[in-house]
PDB file of C-alpha atoms in Angstrom:
ATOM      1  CA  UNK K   1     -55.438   8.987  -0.538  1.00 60.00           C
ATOM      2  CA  UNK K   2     -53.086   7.569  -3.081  1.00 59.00           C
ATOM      3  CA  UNK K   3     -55.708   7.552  -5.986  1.00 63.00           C
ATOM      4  CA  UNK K   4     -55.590  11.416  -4.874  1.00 61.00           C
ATOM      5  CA  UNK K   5     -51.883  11.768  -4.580  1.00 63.00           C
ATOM      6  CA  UNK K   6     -51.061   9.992  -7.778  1.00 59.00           C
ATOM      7  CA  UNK K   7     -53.235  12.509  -9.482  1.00 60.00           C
ATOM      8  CA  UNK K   8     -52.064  15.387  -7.939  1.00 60.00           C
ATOM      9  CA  UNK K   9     -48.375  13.973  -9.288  1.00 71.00           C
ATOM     10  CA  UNK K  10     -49.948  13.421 -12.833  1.00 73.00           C
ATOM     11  CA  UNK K  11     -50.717  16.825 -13.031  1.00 76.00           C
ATOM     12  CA  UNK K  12     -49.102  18.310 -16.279  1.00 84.00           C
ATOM     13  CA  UNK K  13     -48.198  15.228 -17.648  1.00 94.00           C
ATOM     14  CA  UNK K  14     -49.195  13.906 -20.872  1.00 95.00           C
ATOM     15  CA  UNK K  15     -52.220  11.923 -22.023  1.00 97.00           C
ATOM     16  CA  UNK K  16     -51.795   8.853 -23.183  1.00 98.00           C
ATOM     17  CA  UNK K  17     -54.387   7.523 -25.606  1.00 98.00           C
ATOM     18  CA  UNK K  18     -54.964   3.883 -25.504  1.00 98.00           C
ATOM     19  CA  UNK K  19     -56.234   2.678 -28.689  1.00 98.00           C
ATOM     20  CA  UNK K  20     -58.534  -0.412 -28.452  1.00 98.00           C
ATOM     21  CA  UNK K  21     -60.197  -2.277 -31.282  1.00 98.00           C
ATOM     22  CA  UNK K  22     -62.828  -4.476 -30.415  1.00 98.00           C
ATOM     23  CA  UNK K  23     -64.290  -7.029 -32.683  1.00 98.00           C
ATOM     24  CA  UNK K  24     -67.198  -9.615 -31.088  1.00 97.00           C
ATOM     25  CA  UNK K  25     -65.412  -9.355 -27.411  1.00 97.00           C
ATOM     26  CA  UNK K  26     -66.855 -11.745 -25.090  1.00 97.00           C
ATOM     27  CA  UNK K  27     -68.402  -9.499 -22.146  1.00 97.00           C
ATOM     28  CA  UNK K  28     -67.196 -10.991 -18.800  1.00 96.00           C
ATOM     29  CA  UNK K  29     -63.514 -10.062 -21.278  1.00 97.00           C
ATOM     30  CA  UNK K  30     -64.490  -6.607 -21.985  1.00 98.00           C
ATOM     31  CA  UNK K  31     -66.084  -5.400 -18.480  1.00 97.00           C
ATOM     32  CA  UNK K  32     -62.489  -6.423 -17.185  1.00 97.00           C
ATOM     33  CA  UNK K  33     -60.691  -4.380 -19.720  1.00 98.00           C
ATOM     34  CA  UNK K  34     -62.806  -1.604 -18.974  1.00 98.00           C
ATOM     35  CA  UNK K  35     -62.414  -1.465 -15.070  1.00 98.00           C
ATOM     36  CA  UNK K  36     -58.841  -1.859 -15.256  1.00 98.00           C
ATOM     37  CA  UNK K  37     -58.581   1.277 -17.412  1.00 98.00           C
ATOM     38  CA  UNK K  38     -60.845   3.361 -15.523  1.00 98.00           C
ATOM     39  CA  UNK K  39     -59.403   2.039 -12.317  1.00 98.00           C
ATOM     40  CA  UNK K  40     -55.855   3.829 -13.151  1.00 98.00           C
ATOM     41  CA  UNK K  41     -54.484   5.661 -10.145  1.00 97.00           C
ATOM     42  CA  UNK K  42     -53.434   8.566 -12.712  1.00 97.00           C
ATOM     43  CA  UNK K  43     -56.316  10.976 -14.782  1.00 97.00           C
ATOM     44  CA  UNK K  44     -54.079  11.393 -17.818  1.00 97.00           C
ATOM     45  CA  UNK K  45     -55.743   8.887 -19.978  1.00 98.00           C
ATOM     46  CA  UNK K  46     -58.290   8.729 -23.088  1.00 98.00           C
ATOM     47  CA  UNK K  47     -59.524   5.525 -23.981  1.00 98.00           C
ATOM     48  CA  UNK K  48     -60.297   4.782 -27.620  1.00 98.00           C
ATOM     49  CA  UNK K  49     -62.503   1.939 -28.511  1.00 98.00           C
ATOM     50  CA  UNK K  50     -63.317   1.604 -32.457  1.00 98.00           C
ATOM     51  CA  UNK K  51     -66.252  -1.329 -32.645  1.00 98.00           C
ATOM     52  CA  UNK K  52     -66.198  -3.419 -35.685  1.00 98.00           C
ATOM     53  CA  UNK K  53     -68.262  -6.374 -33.948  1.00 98.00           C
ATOM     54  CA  UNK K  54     -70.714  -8.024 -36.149  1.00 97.00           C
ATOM     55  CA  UNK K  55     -74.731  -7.456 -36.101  1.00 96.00           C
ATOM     56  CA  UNK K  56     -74.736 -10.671 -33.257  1.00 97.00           C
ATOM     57  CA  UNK K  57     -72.389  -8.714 -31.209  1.00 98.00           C
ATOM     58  CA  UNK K  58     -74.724  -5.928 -30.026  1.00 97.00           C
ATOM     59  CA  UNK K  59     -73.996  -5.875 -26.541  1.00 98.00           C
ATOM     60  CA  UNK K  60     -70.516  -5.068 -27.288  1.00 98.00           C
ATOM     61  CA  UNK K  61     -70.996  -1.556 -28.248  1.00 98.00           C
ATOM     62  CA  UNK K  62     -74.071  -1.203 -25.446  1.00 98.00           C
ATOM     63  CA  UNK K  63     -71.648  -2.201 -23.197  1.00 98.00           C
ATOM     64  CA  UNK K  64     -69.172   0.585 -24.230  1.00 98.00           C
ATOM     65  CA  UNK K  65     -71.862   3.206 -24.929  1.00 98.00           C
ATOM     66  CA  UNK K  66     -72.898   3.143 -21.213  1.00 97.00           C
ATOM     67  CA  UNK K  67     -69.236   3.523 -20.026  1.00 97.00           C
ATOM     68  CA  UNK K  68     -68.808   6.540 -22.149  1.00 98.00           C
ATOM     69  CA  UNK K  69     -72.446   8.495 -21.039  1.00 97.00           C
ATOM     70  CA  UNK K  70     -70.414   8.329 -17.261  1.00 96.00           C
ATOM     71  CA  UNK K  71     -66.600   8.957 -18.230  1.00 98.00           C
ATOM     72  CA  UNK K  72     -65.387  11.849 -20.873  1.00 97.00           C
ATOM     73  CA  UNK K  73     -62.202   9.733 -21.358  1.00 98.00           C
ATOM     74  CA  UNK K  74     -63.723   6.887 -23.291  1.00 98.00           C
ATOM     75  CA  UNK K  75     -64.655   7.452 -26.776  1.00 98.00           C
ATOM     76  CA  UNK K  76     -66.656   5.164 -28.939  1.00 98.00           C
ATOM     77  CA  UNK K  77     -66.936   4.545 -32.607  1.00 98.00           C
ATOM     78  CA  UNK K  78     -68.845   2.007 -34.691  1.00 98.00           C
ATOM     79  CA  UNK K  79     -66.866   0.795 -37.594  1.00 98.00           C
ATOM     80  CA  UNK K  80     -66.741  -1.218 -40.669  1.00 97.00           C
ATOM     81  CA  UNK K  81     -64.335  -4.063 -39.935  1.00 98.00           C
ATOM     82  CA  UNK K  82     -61.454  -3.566 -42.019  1.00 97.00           C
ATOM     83  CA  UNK K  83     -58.395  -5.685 -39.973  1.00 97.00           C
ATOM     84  CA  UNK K  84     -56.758  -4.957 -37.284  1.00 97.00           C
ATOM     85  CA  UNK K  85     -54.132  -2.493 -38.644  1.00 98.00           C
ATOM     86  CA  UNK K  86     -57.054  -0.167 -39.915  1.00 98.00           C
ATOM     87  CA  UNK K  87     -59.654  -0.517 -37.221  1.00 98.00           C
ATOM     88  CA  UNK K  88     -56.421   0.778 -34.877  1.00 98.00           C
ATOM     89  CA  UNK K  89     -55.347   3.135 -37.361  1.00 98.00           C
ATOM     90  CA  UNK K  90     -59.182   4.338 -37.094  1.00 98.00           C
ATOM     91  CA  UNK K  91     -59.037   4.674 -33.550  1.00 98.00           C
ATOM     92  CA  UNK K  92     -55.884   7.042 -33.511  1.00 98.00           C
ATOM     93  CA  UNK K  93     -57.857   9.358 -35.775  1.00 98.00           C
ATOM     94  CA  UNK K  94     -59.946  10.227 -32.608  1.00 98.00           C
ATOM     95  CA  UNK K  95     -57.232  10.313 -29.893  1.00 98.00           C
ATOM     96  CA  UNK K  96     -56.594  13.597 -28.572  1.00 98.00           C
ATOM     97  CA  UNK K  97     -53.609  12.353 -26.320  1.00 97.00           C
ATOM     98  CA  UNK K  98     -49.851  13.662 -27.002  1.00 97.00           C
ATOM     99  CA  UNK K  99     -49.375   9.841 -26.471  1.00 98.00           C
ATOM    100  CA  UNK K 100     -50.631   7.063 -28.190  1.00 98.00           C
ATOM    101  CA  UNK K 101     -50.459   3.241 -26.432  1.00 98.00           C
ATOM    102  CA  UNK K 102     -52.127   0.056 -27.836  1.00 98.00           C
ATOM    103  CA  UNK K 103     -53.962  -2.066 -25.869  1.00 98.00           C
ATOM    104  CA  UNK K 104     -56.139  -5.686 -26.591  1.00 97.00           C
ATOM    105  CA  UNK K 105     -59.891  -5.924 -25.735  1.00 97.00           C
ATOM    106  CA  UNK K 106     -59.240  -9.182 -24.142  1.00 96.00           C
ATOM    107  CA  UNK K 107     -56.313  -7.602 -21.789  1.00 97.00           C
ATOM    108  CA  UNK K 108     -55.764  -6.047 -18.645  1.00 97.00           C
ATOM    109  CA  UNK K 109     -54.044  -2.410 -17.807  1.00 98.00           C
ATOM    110  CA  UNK K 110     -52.308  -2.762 -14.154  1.00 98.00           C
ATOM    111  CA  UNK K 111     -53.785  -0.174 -11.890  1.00 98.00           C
ATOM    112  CA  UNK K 112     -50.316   2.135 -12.373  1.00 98.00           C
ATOM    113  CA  UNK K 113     -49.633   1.498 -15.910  1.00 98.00           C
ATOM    114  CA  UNK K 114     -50.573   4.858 -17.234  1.00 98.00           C
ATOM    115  CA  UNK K 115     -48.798   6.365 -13.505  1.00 97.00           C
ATOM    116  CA  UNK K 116     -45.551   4.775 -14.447  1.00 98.00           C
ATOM    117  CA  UNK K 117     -46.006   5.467 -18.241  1.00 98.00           C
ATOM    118  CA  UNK K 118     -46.533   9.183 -18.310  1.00 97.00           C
ATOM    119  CA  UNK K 119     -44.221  10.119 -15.270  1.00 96.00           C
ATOM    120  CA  UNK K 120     -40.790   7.911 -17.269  1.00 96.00           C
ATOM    121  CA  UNK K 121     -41.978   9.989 -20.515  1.00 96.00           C
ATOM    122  CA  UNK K 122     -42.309  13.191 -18.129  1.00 95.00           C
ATOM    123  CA  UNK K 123     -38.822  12.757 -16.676  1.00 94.00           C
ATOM    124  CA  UNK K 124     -37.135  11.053 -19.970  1.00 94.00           C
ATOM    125  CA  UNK K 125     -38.703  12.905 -22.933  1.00 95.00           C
ATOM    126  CA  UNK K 126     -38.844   9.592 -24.557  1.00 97.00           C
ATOM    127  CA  UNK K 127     -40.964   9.586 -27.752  1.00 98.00           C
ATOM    128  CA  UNK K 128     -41.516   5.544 -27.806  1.00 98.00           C
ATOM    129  CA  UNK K 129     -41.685   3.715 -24.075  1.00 98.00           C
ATOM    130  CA  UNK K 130     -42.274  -0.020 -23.253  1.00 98.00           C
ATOM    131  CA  UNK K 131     -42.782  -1.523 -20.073  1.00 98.00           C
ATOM    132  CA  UNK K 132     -42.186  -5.791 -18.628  1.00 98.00           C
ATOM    133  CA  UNK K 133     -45.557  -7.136 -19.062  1.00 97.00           C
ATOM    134  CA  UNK K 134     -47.345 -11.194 -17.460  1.00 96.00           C
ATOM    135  CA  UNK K 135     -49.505 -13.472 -19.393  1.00 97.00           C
ATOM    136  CA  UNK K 136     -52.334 -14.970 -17.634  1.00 95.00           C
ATOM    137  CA  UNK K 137     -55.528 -17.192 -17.877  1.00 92.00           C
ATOM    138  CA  UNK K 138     -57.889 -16.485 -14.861  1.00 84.00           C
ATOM    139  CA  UNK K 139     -56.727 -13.750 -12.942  1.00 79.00           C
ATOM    140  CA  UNK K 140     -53.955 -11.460 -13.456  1.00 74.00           C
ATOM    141  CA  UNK K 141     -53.153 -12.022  -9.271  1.00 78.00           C
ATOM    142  CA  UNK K 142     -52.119 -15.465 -10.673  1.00 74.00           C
ATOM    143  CA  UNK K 143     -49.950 -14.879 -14.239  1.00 73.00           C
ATOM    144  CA  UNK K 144     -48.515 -17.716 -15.786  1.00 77.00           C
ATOM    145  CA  UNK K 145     -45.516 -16.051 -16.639  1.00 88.00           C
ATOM    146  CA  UNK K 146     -43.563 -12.945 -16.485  1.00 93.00           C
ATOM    147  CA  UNK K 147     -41.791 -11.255 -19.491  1.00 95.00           C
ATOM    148  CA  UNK K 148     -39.027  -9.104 -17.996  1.00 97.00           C
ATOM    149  CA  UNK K 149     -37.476  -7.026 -21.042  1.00 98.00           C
ATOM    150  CA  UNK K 150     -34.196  -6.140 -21.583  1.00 98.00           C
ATOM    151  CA  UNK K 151     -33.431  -2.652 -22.083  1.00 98.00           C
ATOM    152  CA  UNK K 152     -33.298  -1.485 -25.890  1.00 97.00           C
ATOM    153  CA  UNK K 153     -31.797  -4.390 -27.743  1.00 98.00           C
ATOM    154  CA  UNK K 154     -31.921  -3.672 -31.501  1.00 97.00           C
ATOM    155  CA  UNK K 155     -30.568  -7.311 -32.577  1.00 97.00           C
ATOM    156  CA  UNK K 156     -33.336  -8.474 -30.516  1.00 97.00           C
ATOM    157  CA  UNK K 157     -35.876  -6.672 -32.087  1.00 98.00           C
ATOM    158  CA  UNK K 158     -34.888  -7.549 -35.234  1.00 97.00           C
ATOM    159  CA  UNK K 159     -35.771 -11.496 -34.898  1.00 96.00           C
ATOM    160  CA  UNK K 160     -38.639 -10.659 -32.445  1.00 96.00           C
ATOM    161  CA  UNK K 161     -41.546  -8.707 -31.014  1.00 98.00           C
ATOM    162  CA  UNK K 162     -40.007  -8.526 -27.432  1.00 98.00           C
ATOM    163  CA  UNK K 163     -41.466  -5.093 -26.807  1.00 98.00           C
ATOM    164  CA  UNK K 164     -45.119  -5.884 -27.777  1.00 97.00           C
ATOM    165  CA  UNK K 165     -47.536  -4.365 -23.811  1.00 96.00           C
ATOM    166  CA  UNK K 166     -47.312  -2.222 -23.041  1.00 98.00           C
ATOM    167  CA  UNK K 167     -45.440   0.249 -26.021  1.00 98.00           C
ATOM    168  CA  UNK K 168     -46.592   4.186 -25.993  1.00 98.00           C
ATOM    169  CA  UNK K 169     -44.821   6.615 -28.643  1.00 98.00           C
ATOM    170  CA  UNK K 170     -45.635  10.016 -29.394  1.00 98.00           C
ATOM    171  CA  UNK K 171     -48.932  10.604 -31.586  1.00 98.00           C
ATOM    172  CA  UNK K 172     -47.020  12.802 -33.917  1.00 98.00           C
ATOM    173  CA  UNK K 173     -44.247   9.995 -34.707  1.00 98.00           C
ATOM    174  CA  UNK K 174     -47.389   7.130 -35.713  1.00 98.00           C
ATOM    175  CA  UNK K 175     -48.734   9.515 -37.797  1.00 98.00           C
ATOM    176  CA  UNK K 176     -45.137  10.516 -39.145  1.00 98.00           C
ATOM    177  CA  UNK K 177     -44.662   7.049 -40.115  1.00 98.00           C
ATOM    178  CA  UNK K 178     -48.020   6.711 -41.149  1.00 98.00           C
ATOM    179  CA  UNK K 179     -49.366   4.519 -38.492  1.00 98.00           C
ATOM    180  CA  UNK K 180     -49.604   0.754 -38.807  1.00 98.00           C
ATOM    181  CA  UNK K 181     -49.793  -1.163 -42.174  1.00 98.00           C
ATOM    182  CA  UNK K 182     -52.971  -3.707 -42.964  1.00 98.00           C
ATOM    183  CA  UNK K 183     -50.762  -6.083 -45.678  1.00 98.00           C
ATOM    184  CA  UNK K 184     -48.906  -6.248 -41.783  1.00 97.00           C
ATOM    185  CA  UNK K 185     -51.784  -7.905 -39.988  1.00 97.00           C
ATOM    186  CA  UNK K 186     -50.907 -10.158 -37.543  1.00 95.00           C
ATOM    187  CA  UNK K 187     -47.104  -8.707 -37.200  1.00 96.00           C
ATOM    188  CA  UNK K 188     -48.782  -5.421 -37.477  1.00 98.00           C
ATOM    189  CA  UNK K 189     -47.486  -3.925 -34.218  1.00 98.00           C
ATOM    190  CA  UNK K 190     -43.601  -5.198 -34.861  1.00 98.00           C
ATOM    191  CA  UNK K 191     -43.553  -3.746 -37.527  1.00 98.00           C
ATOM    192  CA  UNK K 192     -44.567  -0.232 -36.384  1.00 98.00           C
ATOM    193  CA  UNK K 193     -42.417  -0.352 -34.090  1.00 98.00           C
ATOM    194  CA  UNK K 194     -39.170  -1.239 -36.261  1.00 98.00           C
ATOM    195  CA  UNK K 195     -40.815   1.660 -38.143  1.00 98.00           C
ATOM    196  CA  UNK K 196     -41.405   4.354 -34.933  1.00 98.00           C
ATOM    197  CA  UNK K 197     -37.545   3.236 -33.762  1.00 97.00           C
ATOM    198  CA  UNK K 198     -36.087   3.825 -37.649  1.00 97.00           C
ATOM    199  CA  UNK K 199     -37.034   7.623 -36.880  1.00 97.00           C
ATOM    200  CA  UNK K 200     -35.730   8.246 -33.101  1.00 97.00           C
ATOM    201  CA  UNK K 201     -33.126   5.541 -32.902  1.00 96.00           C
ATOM    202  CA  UNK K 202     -33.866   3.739 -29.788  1.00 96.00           C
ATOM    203  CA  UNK K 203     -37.192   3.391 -27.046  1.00 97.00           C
ATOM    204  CA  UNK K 204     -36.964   3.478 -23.263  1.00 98.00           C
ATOM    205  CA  UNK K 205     -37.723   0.688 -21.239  1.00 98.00           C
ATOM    206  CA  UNK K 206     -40.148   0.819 -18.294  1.00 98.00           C
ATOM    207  CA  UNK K 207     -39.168  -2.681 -15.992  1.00 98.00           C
ATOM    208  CA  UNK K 208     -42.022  -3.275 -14.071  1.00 97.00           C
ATOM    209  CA  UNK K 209     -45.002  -5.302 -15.350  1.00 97.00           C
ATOM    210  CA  UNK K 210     -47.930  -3.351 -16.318  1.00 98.00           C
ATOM    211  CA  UNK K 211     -49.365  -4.939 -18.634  1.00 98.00           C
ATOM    212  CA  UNK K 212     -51.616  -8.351 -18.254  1.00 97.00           C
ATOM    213  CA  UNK K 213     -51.494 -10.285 -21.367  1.00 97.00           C
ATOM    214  CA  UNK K 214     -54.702 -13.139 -21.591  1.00 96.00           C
ATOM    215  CA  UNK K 215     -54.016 -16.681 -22.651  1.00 91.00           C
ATOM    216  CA  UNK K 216     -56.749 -17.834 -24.489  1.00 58.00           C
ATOM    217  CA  UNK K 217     -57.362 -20.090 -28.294  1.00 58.00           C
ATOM    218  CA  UNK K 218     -58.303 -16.565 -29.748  1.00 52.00           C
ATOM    219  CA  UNK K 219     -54.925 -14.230 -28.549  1.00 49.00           C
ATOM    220  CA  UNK K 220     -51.424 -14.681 -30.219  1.00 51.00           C
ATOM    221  CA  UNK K 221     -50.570 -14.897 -26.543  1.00 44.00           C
ATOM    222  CA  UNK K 222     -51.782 -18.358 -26.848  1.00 47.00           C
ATOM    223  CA  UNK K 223     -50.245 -19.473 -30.365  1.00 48.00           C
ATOM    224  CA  UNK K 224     -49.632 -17.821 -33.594  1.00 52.00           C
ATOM    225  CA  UNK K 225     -52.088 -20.134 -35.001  1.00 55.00           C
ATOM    226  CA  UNK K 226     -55.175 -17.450 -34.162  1.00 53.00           C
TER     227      UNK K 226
END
């Protein structure tokens, strides 16, 4: 009944397009990633996954291939691996959403993420969004630690990524600023965003945490070393 209700609310507003590149992700990772996404209590979502795994990463894209033949909203791509700045740029290239969001293969989407999302862009008009986000190791039930997010704080932004999951922004403003920048890899997504903000001046902020953030040796969330 609420899975029904929540869609009957979503109704008219926006898709959001959550770009995903996925490079050798380990399976139990990726079959998590997936059912969060297709477990959203709202419709209004496409799901972009451009696959630049390697030739001993098959079940990656088999794995994403028979997600897609039972849900219109994912769309799959094999690609050569060209960073992670292209491969998402790639990925945007197919969206069809009015809104784009960017989202890890190794993460989780809360079950009202794109709810909350598209009704605050509904109601707001906002052209860039963020919401509070939780890192976690084992389950997202049991987060290690919460990031609650000011609201927009320029200064802040300036000295760090505090925006980072989950960030949507119109489709027509990434491709505006000509979407994210490979000699950026590894800060790619603060800089698009000083970039998306240069052009509308400020983003809203979302405070509840939908996003789940992994801790692991191979995720930023665990070091900057990776």
């Amino acid at each position: 009944a609420q899975r029904a209700d929540a869609a009957a609310r979503a109704d008219g507003w926006p898709t959001i397009s959550i770009l995903t590149p996925l490079y050798n992700t380990p399976p139990q990772f990726l079959q998590q990633f997936l059912d969060s996404v297709q477990a959203q209590t709202a419709p209004n979502w496409q799901l972009v996954l451009v696959d630049a795994s390697d030739g001993a990463h098959p079940d990656v894209g088999e794995t994403v291939r028979t997600r897609a033949a039972q849900d219109k909203r994912i769309v799959y791509a094999k690609i050569e691996n060209k960073g992670i700045a292209a491969n998402t740029n790639e990925a945007a290239k197919l969206a069809a959403g009015e809104y784009l969001a960017l989202a890890d293969h190794d993460d989780m989407l809360a079950p009202h993420a794109v709810y909350c999302m598209s009704k605050a862009l509904a109601e707001t008009g906002a052209a860039f969004a963020y919401s509070d986000e939780a890192l976690f190791e084992k389950t997202p039930e049991h987060p290690r630690v919460g990031h609650f997010k000011p609201d927009y704080a320029p200064e802040y932004l300036m000295a760090v990524n505090y925006i980072c999951h989950l960030a949507v922004f119109r489709r027509e403003l990434f491709e505006q600023v000509g979407g994210e920048r490979p000699e950026c890899d590894g800060s790619q997504d603060h800089d698009l965003f000083l970039r998306l903000i240069e052009q509308v001046g400020g983003a809203a902020h979302v405070p509840q945490v939908l996003y789940y953030w992994r801790v692991h040796a191979g995720s930023t969330s665990g070091g900057t070393d990776a």
